Amino acid sequence: MISLNASAHDSGQAIGLDVGGTKIAGGVVTAHGYVVERMPPMPSPATDQEATLSALYRVIADLRARHPAVEAIGVGAAGMVNFGEGRIIFAPNNAYQELSLQQFLEDATGLPVIVDNDSNAACWAEFRAGLRASHMAFLTVGTGVGGGLIIDGRLFRGKTGIGTEVGHMIVDPHGTHRCGCGNLGCLETLASGSALGRYGRAAAAAEPNGVLAELAGGAARVTGEIVSAAARDGDPTALALLAKLGHWLGIGIATLVNLFDVELVVVGGGVSAVGDPLLEPTRSNFERYVFARSHRRLPNIVPARLGVEAGWIGAAMLALTQHDQTGPTTSPGNPGKRLAPLA
Ligand SMILES: [Zn+2]
């Protein structure tokens, strides 16, 4: 984790929370992205909407007790989020739907709150992490594939906030593996950590004495993490599987670049931590498939800087940016206001 160019006293502070399918992470962040405190991640309540709300409220109350200067709250949440209404429409791995989270948290805390999709929040944090680009695509390759888009220095969300579901771009409609969304051929089914685990189990079954089966203690136990670990050790089978992931990612990125002419592509998420074994085949396949490659300057494809904390850091920064534009307590000369492009 890098600290963005700032100190704990650079500007206002906000609580950022990342509500994922398996855990809730968060902390206190300044407008420039300096982390004042990070809380230990806790499991997401699996079955109960009320439990989720009370867990979030407790976390916020704890953080506020230690950081009374906190002036806003940002939540990045997995799933479909209506940004204008701060409402989580649907999240396949969480115990809530049609949840007016922004309203609940504003009523409960008296602070301004924003609720955004977790990938949008992470995209914003990466964009603000000193990258020199006004048009940027962000892809997060983890259990699934998510993403975000910066157009002209602003997050592009579509009309309601549910745009840029890059993981559900259809790249192979004749594929055989059905996505969690119900469709065939979504990028997520072919280029995610889950896909890597699936490729790994198939490869290990075909090669029962190979490195993957040995590392996992059986072909059926191979995960994406194990494939990445084997690739770091130079196992050719694992490297070929990451190249397969990169093939599909490159195709997805080519489509994003064809549509939006971004000048930079940032790849984050847990799987991207493996580095070049994924990024090199991603780059070469991107170059193979992008439109008019010999007539344009191709964007760089670079690894994300903030790792898994980007979601809550970005949510807090978004909350402060939003608050600066609309809130009653904006201090004159707040550097966040000068430096933050409108979100
Ligand atoms: Zn899908």
Tab-separated table of C-alpha atoms and ligand atoms in Angstrom:
chain	number	residue	atom	x	y	z
A	1	MET	CA	0.000	0.000	0.000
A	2	ILE	CA	1.381	3.395	-0.873
A	3	SER	CA	0.270	6.417	1.000
A	4	LEU	CA	-0.901	9.021	-1.419
A	5	ASN	CA	0.964	12.312	-1.383
A	6	ALA	CA	-0.320	13.570	1.899
A	7	SER	CA	-0.254	13.422	5.649
A	8	ALA	CA	-2.863	12.755	8.297
A	9	HIS	CA	-3.518	16.473	8.496
A	10	ASP	CA	-3.808	17.245	4.806
A	11	SER	CA	-7.534	17.868	4.813
A	12	GLY	CA	-10.844	16.466	5.980
A	13	GLN	CA	-11.253	12.871	7.057
A	14	ALA	CA	-13.857	10.310	6.110
A	15	ILE	CA	-14.661	6.753	7.034
A	16	GLY	CA	-14.399	4.385	4.093
A	17	LEU	CA	-15.966	0.926	4.141
A	18	ASP	CA	-15.794	-1.888	1.624
A	19	VAL	CA	-18.704	-4.294	1.984
A	20	GLY	CA	-17.771	-7.396	0.039
A	21	GLY	CA	-19.335	-10.804	-0.337
A	22	THR	CA	-17.137	-12.301	2.366
A	23	LYS	CA	-15.781	-9.456	4.456
A	24	ILE	CA	-16.168	-5.852	5.520
A	25	ALA	CA	-12.971	-3.795	5.499
A	26	GLY	CA	-12.425	-0.132	6.129
A	27	GLY	CA	-10.791	2.688	7.965
A	28	VAL	CA	-10.329	6.433	8.164
A	29	VAL	CA	-8.858	8.268	5.190
A	30	THR	CA	-8.036	11.876	4.286
A	31	ALA	CA	-9.145	13.591	1.081
A	32	HIS	CA	-5.760	12.776	-0.471
A	33	GLY	CA	-5.996	9.116	0.389
A	34	TYR	CA	-3.739	9.013	3.432
A	35	VAL	CA	-4.854	6.147	5.687
A	36	VAL	CA	-5.222	7.385	9.260
A	37	GLU	CA	-6.503	4.048	10.585
A	38	ARG	CA	-7.362	0.706	9.050
A	39	MET	CA	-9.693	-1.574	10.977
A	40	PRO	CA	-9.216	-5.337	11.073
A	41	PRO	CA	-11.493	-6.841	8.397
A	42	MET	CA	-14.566	-8.655	9.714
A	43	PRO	CA	-16.778	-11.291	8.064
A	44	SER	CA	-19.862	-10.035	6.192
A	45	PRO	CA	-23.006	-11.308	7.924
A	46	ALA	CA	-24.163	-14.051	5.606
A	47	THR	CA	-27.874	-14.276	6.087
A	48	ASP	CA	-29.321	-11.237	7.747
A	49	GLN	CA	-29.779	-7.691	6.458
A	50	GLU	CA	-30.328	-6.346	9.967
A	51	ALA	CA	-27.052	-7.925	11.085
A	52	THR	CA	-25.240	-6.214	8.217
A	53	LEU	CA	-26.683	-2.827	9.153
A	54	SER	CA	-25.868	-3.167	12.828
A	55	ALA	CA	-22.327	-4.393	12.033
A	56	LEU	CA	-21.761	-1.343	9.812
A	57	TYR	CA	-23.185	0.968	12.454
A	58	ARG	CA	-20.934	-0.473	15.167
A	59	VAL	CA	-17.829	-0.144	13.007
A	60	ILE	CA	-18.675	3.473	12.204
A	61	ALA	CA	-19.372	4.315	15.846
A	62	ASP	CA	-16.017	2.792	16.873
A	63	LEU	CA	-14.065	4.698	14.241
A	64	ARG	CA	-15.834	7.974	14.983
A	65	ALA	CA	-15.109	7.624	18.691
A	66	ARG	CA	-11.394	7.558	17.874
A	67	HIS	CA	-11.558	10.097	15.042
A	68	PRO	CA	-14.030	12.819	15.910
A	69	ALA	CA	-12.883	14.915	12.918
A	70	VAL	CA	-14.560	12.462	10.521
A	71	GLU	CA	-16.982	14.464	8.413
A	72	ALA	CA	-18.373	11.994	5.883
A	73	ILE	CA	-18.825	8.298	5.196
A	74	GLY	CA	-18.236	6.434	1.951
A	75	VAL	CA	-19.289	2.863	1.311
A	76	GLY	CA	-18.155	0.750	-1.610
A	77	ALA	CA	-20.506	-2.206	-1.859
A	78	ALA	CA	-20.415	-5.340	-3.945
A	79	GLY	CA	-23.307	-5.644	-6.338
A	80	MET	CA	-25.595	-3.271	-8.210
A	81	VAL	CA	-25.780	0.117	-6.562
A	82	ASN	CA	-28.027	3.007	-7.552
A	83	PHE	CA	-25.543	5.793	-6.884
A	84	GLY	CA	-27.954	8.720	-6.908
A	85	GLU	CA	-30.210	7.077	-4.356
A	86	GLY	CA	-27.454	5.335	-2.379
A	87	ARG	CA	-29.433	2.159	-2.672
A	88	ILE	CA	-28.043	-1.348	-3.104
A	89	ILE	CA	-30.309	-2.994	-5.644
A	90	PHE	CA	-28.910	-6.496	-5.595
A	91	ALA	CA	-25.751	-8.288	-4.521
A	92	PRO	CA	-25.590	-11.998	-5.309
A	93	ASN	CA	-23.235	-12.816	-2.429
A	94	ASN	CA	-24.688	-10.611	0.301
A	95	ALA	CA	-27.684	-10.815	2.563
A	96	TYR	CA	-29.429	-7.735	1.246
A	97	GLN	CA	-31.330	-6.340	-1.658
A	98	GLU	CA	-33.258	-3.132	-2.229
A	99	LEU	CA	-31.379	-1.716	0.725
A	100	SER	CA	-31.403	2.077	1.139
A	101	LEU	CA	-28.015	2.078	2.818
A	102	GLN	CA	-27.241	5.762	2.340
A	103	GLN	CA	-30.510	6.811	3.971
A	104	PHE	CA	-30.022	4.363	6.845
A	105	LEU	CA	-26.473	5.521	7.588
A	106	GLU	CA	-27.307	9.227	7.251
A	107	ASP	CA	-30.223	8.821	9.665
A	108	ALA	CA	-28.109	6.763	12.061
A	109	THR	CA	-24.993	8.962	12.064
A	110	GLY	CA	-26.068	12.464	11.010
A	111	LEU	CA	-23.140	12.552	8.550
A	112	PRO	CA	-23.244	12.830	4.753
A	113	VAL	CA	-22.927	9.376	3.183
A	114	ILE	CA	-22.243	8.127	-0.320
A	115	VAL	CA	-22.777	4.521	-1.422
A	116	ASP	CA	-21.161	3.349	-4.632
A	117	ASN	CA	-20.241	0.111	-6.318
A	118	ASP	CA	-17.013	-1.255	-4.824
A	119	SER	CA	-15.196	-1.342	-8.160
A	120	ASN	CA	-16.113	2.279	-8.881
A	121	ALA	CA	-14.723	3.248	-5.486
A	122	ALA	CA	-11.507	1.300	-6.125
A	123	CYS	CA	-11.230	2.866	-9.583
A	124	TRP	CA	-11.461	6.323	-8.030
A	125	ALA	CA	-8.707	5.552	-5.520
A	126	GLU	CA	-6.401	4.247	-8.256
A	127	PHE	CA	-7.161	7.262	-10.418
A	128	ARG	CA	-6.314	9.607	-7.566
A	129	ALA	CA	-3.130	7.683	-6.746
A	130	GLY	CA	-1.041	10.004	-8.867
A	131	LEU	CA	-1.813	8.543	-12.285
A	132	ARG	CA	-1.415	10.925	-15.173
A	133	ALA	CA	-4.475	10.097	-17.218
A	134	SER	CA	-7.839	11.734	-17.673
A	135	HIS	CA	-9.293	8.702	-19.458
A	136	MET	CA	-8.666	5.447	-17.652
A	137	ALA	CA	-10.133	1.957	-17.521
A	138	PHE	CA	-9.811	-0.109	-14.372
A	139	LEU	CA	-10.315	-3.846	-14.133
A	140	THR	CA	-10.253	-5.818	-10.939
A	141	VAL	CA	-9.503	-9.495	-11.309
A	142	GLY	CA	-10.460	-11.307	-8.139
A	143	THR	CA	-13.085	-13.952	-7.426
A	144	GLY	CA	-15.017	-12.180	-10.189
A	145	VAL	CA	-14.098	-9.442	-12.623
A	146	GLY	CA	-15.190	-5.878	-11.944
A	147	GLY	CA	-14.187	-2.523	-13.232
A	148	GLY	CA	-14.608	1.180	-13.500
A	149	LEU	CA	-14.108	3.918	-16.023
A	150	ILE	CA	-12.775	7.437	-15.722
A	151	ILE	CA	-13.894	9.668	-18.576
A	152	ASP	CA	-12.493	13.180	-18.648
A	153	GLY	CA	-11.445	12.963	-15.018
A	154	ARG	CA	-14.806	11.754	-13.751
A	155	LEU	CA	-16.156	8.366	-12.801
A	156	PHE	CA	-18.547	7.199	-15.485
A	157	ARG	CA	-21.455	5.342	-13.904
A	158	GLY	CA	-24.179	5.345	-16.549
A	159	LYS	CA	-27.608	6.757	-15.776
A	160	THR	CA	-28.181	5.091	-12.418
A	161	GLY	CA	-24.763	3.882	-11.349
A	162	ILE	CA	-24.903	0.317	-12.549
A	163	GLY	CA	-22.763	0.822	-15.657
A	164	THR	CA	-19.247	-0.477	-16.360
A	165	GLU	CA	-19.976	-4.081	-15.405
A	166	VAL	CA	-16.931	-5.087	-17.401
A	167	GLY	CA	-17.007	-8.616	-15.968
A	168	HIS	CA	-20.273	-9.202	-17.796
A	169	MET	CA	-19.056	-8.136	-21.216
A	170	ILE	CA	-19.890	-11.100	-23.421
A	171	VAL	CA	-16.641	-12.234	-24.999
A	172	ASP	CA	-17.483	-15.858	-25.827
A	173	PRO	CA	-21.227	-16.479	-26.291
A	174	HIS	CA	-20.521	-20.011	-27.489
A	175	GLY	CA	-18.685	-20.852	-24.286
A	176	THR	CA	-19.825	-23.614	-22.016
A	177	HIS	CA	-19.461	-22.142	-18.554
A	178	ARG	CA	-22.451	-20.203	-17.296
A	179	CYS	CA	-21.861	-16.991	-15.386
A	180	GLY	CA	-23.435	-16.299	-11.997
A	181	CYS	CA	-25.570	-13.723	-13.851
A	182	GLY	CA	-27.109	-16.462	-15.965
A	183	ASN	CA	-25.407	-15.665	-19.277
A	184	LEU	CA	-22.861	-17.619	-21.254
A	185	GLY	CA	-19.531	-16.114	-22.185
A	186	CYS	CA	-19.140	-13.260	-19.686
A	187	LEU	CA	-15.530	-12.113	-19.265
A	188	GLU	CA	-15.822	-13.040	-15.579
A	189	THR	CA	-16.388	-16.705	-16.377
A	190	LEU	CA	-13.146	-16.773	-18.391
A	191	ALA	CA	-10.757	-14.316	-16.761
A	192	SER	CA	-11.432	-14.337	-12.994
A	193	GLY	CA	-9.735	-16.037	-10.065
A	194	SER	CA	-12.625	-18.521	-10.056
A	195	ALA	CA	-11.934	-19.298	-13.715
A	196	LEU	CA	-8.249	-19.747	-12.905
A	197	GLY	CA	-9.145	-22.268	-10.208
A	198	ARG	CA	-11.399	-24.112	-12.637
A	199	TYR	CA	-8.654	-24.193	-15.300
A	200	GLY	CA	-6.228	-25.354	-12.617
A	201	ARG	CA	-8.421	-28.242	-11.462
A	202	ALA	CA	-8.865	-29.435	-15.027
A	203	ALA	CA	-5.123	-29.199	-15.705
A	204	ALA	CA	-4.273	-31.012	-12.477
A	205	ALA	CA	-6.761	-33.779	-13.248
A	206	ALA	CA	-4.988	-34.292	-16.577
A	207	GLU	CA	-1.607	-34.178	-14.879
A	208	PRO	CA	-2.134	-35.881	-11.484
A	209	ASN	CA	1.579	-35.986	-10.691
A	210	GLY	CA	2.141	-32.386	-11.720
A	211	VAL	CA	3.051	-29.426	-9.563
A	212	LEU	CA	-0.520	-28.122	-9.229
A	213	ALA	CA	-1.974	-31.381	-7.901
A	214	GLU	CA	0.973	-31.773	-5.563
A	215	LEU	CA	0.768	-28.230	-4.193
A	216	ALA	CA	-2.985	-28.501	-3.626
A	217	GLY	CA	-2.979	-32.024	-2.191
A	218	GLY	CA	-5.195	-33.307	-4.998
A	219	ALA	CA	-6.490	-32.090	-8.351
A	220	ALA	CA	-9.928	-31.231	-6.979
A	221	ARG	CA	-8.399	-28.873	-4.415
A	222	VAL	CA	-6.572	-26.573	-6.824
A	223	THR	CA	-7.550	-22.905	-6.462
A	224	GLY	CA	-6.607	-19.775	-8.358
A	225	GLU	CA	-4.170	-18.897	-5.565
A	226	ILE	CA	-2.406	-22.216	-5.983
A	227	VAL	CA	-2.072	-21.680	-9.734
A	228	SER	CA	-0.568	-18.245	-9.052
A	229	ALA	CA	1.853	-19.681	-6.498
A	230	ALA	CA	2.976	-22.356	-8.956
A	231	ALA	CA	3.391	-19.720	-11.676
A	232	ARG	CA	5.660	-17.682	-9.393
A	233	ASP	CA	7.842	-20.780	-9.137
A	234	GLY	CA	7.932	-21.056	-12.921
A	235	ASP	CA	5.648	-24.070	-13.367
A	236	PRO	CA	4.900	-24.145	-17.115
A	237	THR	CA	1.372	-25.507	-16.656
A	238	ALA	CA	0.466	-22.696	-14.272
A	239	LEU	CA	2.056	-20.116	-16.564
A	240	ALA	CA	-0.008	-21.425	-19.478
A	241	LEU	CA	-3.200	-21.104	-17.423
A	242	LEU	CA	-2.396	-17.500	-16.524
A	243	ALA	CA	-1.705	-16.885	-20.215
A	244	LYS	CA	-5.194	-18.229	-20.936
A	245	LEU	CA	-6.617	-15.750	-18.411
A	246	GLY	CA	-4.560	-13.013	-20.041
A	247	HIS	CA	-5.899	-13.989	-23.455
A	248	TRP	CA	-9.464	-13.254	-22.354
A	249	LEU	CA	-8.511	-10.178	-20.367
A	250	GLY	CA	-6.701	-8.803	-23.395
A	251	ILE	CA	-9.834	-9.282	-25.487
A	252	GLY	CA	-11.963	-7.526	-22.872
A	253	ILE	CA	-9.512	-4.636	-22.610
A	254	ALA	CA	-9.345	-4.300	-26.399
A	255	THR	CA	-13.115	-3.784	-26.448
A	256	LEU	CA	-12.949	-1.195	-23.669
A	257	VAL	CA	-10.193	0.680	-25.497
A	258	ASN	CA	-12.069	0.461	-28.810
A	259	LEU	CA	-15.140	1.972	-27.179
A	260	PHE	CA	-13.658	4.598	-24.887
A	261	ASP	CA	-10.179	5.465	-26.213
A	262	VAL	CA	-8.693	5.452	-22.713
A	263	GLU	CA	-5.044	6.395	-22.334
A	264	LEU	CA	-4.335	4.053	-19.427
A	265	VAL	CA	-5.569	0.653	-18.262
A	266	VAL	CA	-5.074	-0.329	-14.624
A	267	VAL	CA	-5.437	-3.967	-13.582
A	268	GLY	CA	-6.035	-4.728	-9.906
A	269	GLY	CA	-7.650	-7.425	-7.783
A	270	GLY	CA	-6.090	-10.363	-5.979
A	271	VAL	CA	-5.188	-12.346	-9.114
A	272	SER	CA	-3.254	-9.411	-10.603
A	273	ALA	CA	-0.777	-9.604	-7.713
A	274	VAL	CA	0.973	-12.394	-9.635
A	275	GLY	CA	2.277	-9.647	-11.951
A	276	ASP	CA	3.899	-10.299	-15.317
A	277	PRO	CA	2.730	-13.916	-15.755
A	278	LEU	CA	-0.751	-12.395	-16.100
A	279	LEU	CA	0.038	-8.907	-17.399
A	280	GLU	CA	2.378	-9.900	-20.235
A	281	PRO	CA	-0.140	-12.179	-22.009
A	282	THR	CA	-2.836	-9.591	-21.284
A	283	ARG	CA	-0.769	-6.935	-23.063
A	284	SER	CA	0.097	-9.109	-26.048
A	285	ASN	CA	-3.495	-10.229	-26.566
A	286	PHE	CA	-4.750	-6.685	-26.137
A	287	GLU	CA	-2.363	-5.594	-28.893
A	288	ARG	CA	-3.506	-8.457	-31.067
A	289	TYR	CA	-7.208	-7.606	-30.804
A	290	VAL	CA	-7.401	-3.830	-30.406
A	291	PHE	CA	-8.787	-1.838	-33.323
A	292	ALA	CA	-6.292	-0.132	-35.685
A	293	ARG	CA	-3.279	-0.900	-33.524
A	294	SER	CA	-0.754	0.428	-36.015
A	295	HIS	CA	-2.534	3.782	-36.298
A	296	ARG	CA	-2.823	4.686	-32.660
A	297	ARG	CA	-0.752	5.120	-29.559
A	298	LEU	CA	-1.685	2.154	-27.397
A	299	PRO	CA	-2.474	2.745	-23.726
A	300	ASN	CA	-0.186	1.245	-21.124
A	301	ILE	CA	-1.602	-1.643	-19.117
A	302	VAL	CA	-0.233	-1.270	-15.598
A	303	PRO	CA	-0.768	-2.988	-12.256
A	304	ALA	CA	-2.930	-1.271	-9.635
A	305	ARG	CA	-1.067	0.521	-6.861
A	306	LEU	CA	-3.366	0.201	-3.878
A	307	GLY	CA	-4.140	-3.490	-3.703
A	308	VAL	CA	-7.194	-4.779	-1.906
A	309	GLU	CA	-7.632	-1.606	0.124
A	310	ALA	CA	-8.521	0.518	-2.902
A	311	GLY	CA	-12.275	-0.010	-2.389
A	312	TRP	CA	-12.619	1.563	1.018
A	313	ILE	CA	-9.928	4.173	0.436
A	314	GLY	CA	-11.712	5.274	-2.732
A	315	ALA	CA	-15.121	5.250	-1.023
A	316	ALA	CA	-13.811	7.613	1.653
A	317	MET	CA	-12.201	9.885	-0.953
A	318	LEU	CA	-15.435	9.946	-2.954
A	319	ALA	CA	-17.374	10.862	0.169
A	320	LEU	CA	-15.052	13.812	0.808
A	321	THR	CA	-15.130	14.917	-2.826
A	322	GLN	CA	-18.913	14.807	-2.844
A	323	HIS	CA	-19.077	16.511	0.513
A	324	ASP	CA	-16.823	19.307	-0.745
A	325	GLN	CA	-19.186	19.981	-3.594
A	326	THR	CA	-22.404	19.945	-1.652
A	327	GLY	CA	-21.676	19.944	2.058
A	328	PRO	CA	-22.177	22.907	4.326
A	329	THR	CA	-18.855	22.623	6.161
A	330	THR	CA	-16.386	23.004	3.289
A	331	SER	CA	-13.354	24.828	4.585
A	332	PRO	CA	-11.912	27.490	2.326
A	333	GLY	CA	-8.768	26.358	0.600
A	334	ASN	CA	-9.376	22.689	1.331
A	335	PRO	CA	-6.746	21.080	-0.925
A	336	GLY	CA	-9.084	18.179	-1.617
A	337	LYS	CA	-11.362	20.621	-3.351
A	338	ARG	CA	-8.642	21.974	-5.597
A	339	LEU	CA	-7.111	18.677	-6.543
A	340	ALA	CA	-10.093	16.381	-6.788
A	341	PRO	CA	-11.744	16.348	-10.180
A	342	LEU	CA	-15.479	16.074	-9.832
A	343	ALA	CA	-16.482	12.535	-9.140
B	1	ZN	ZN	-22.232	-12.511	-16.302
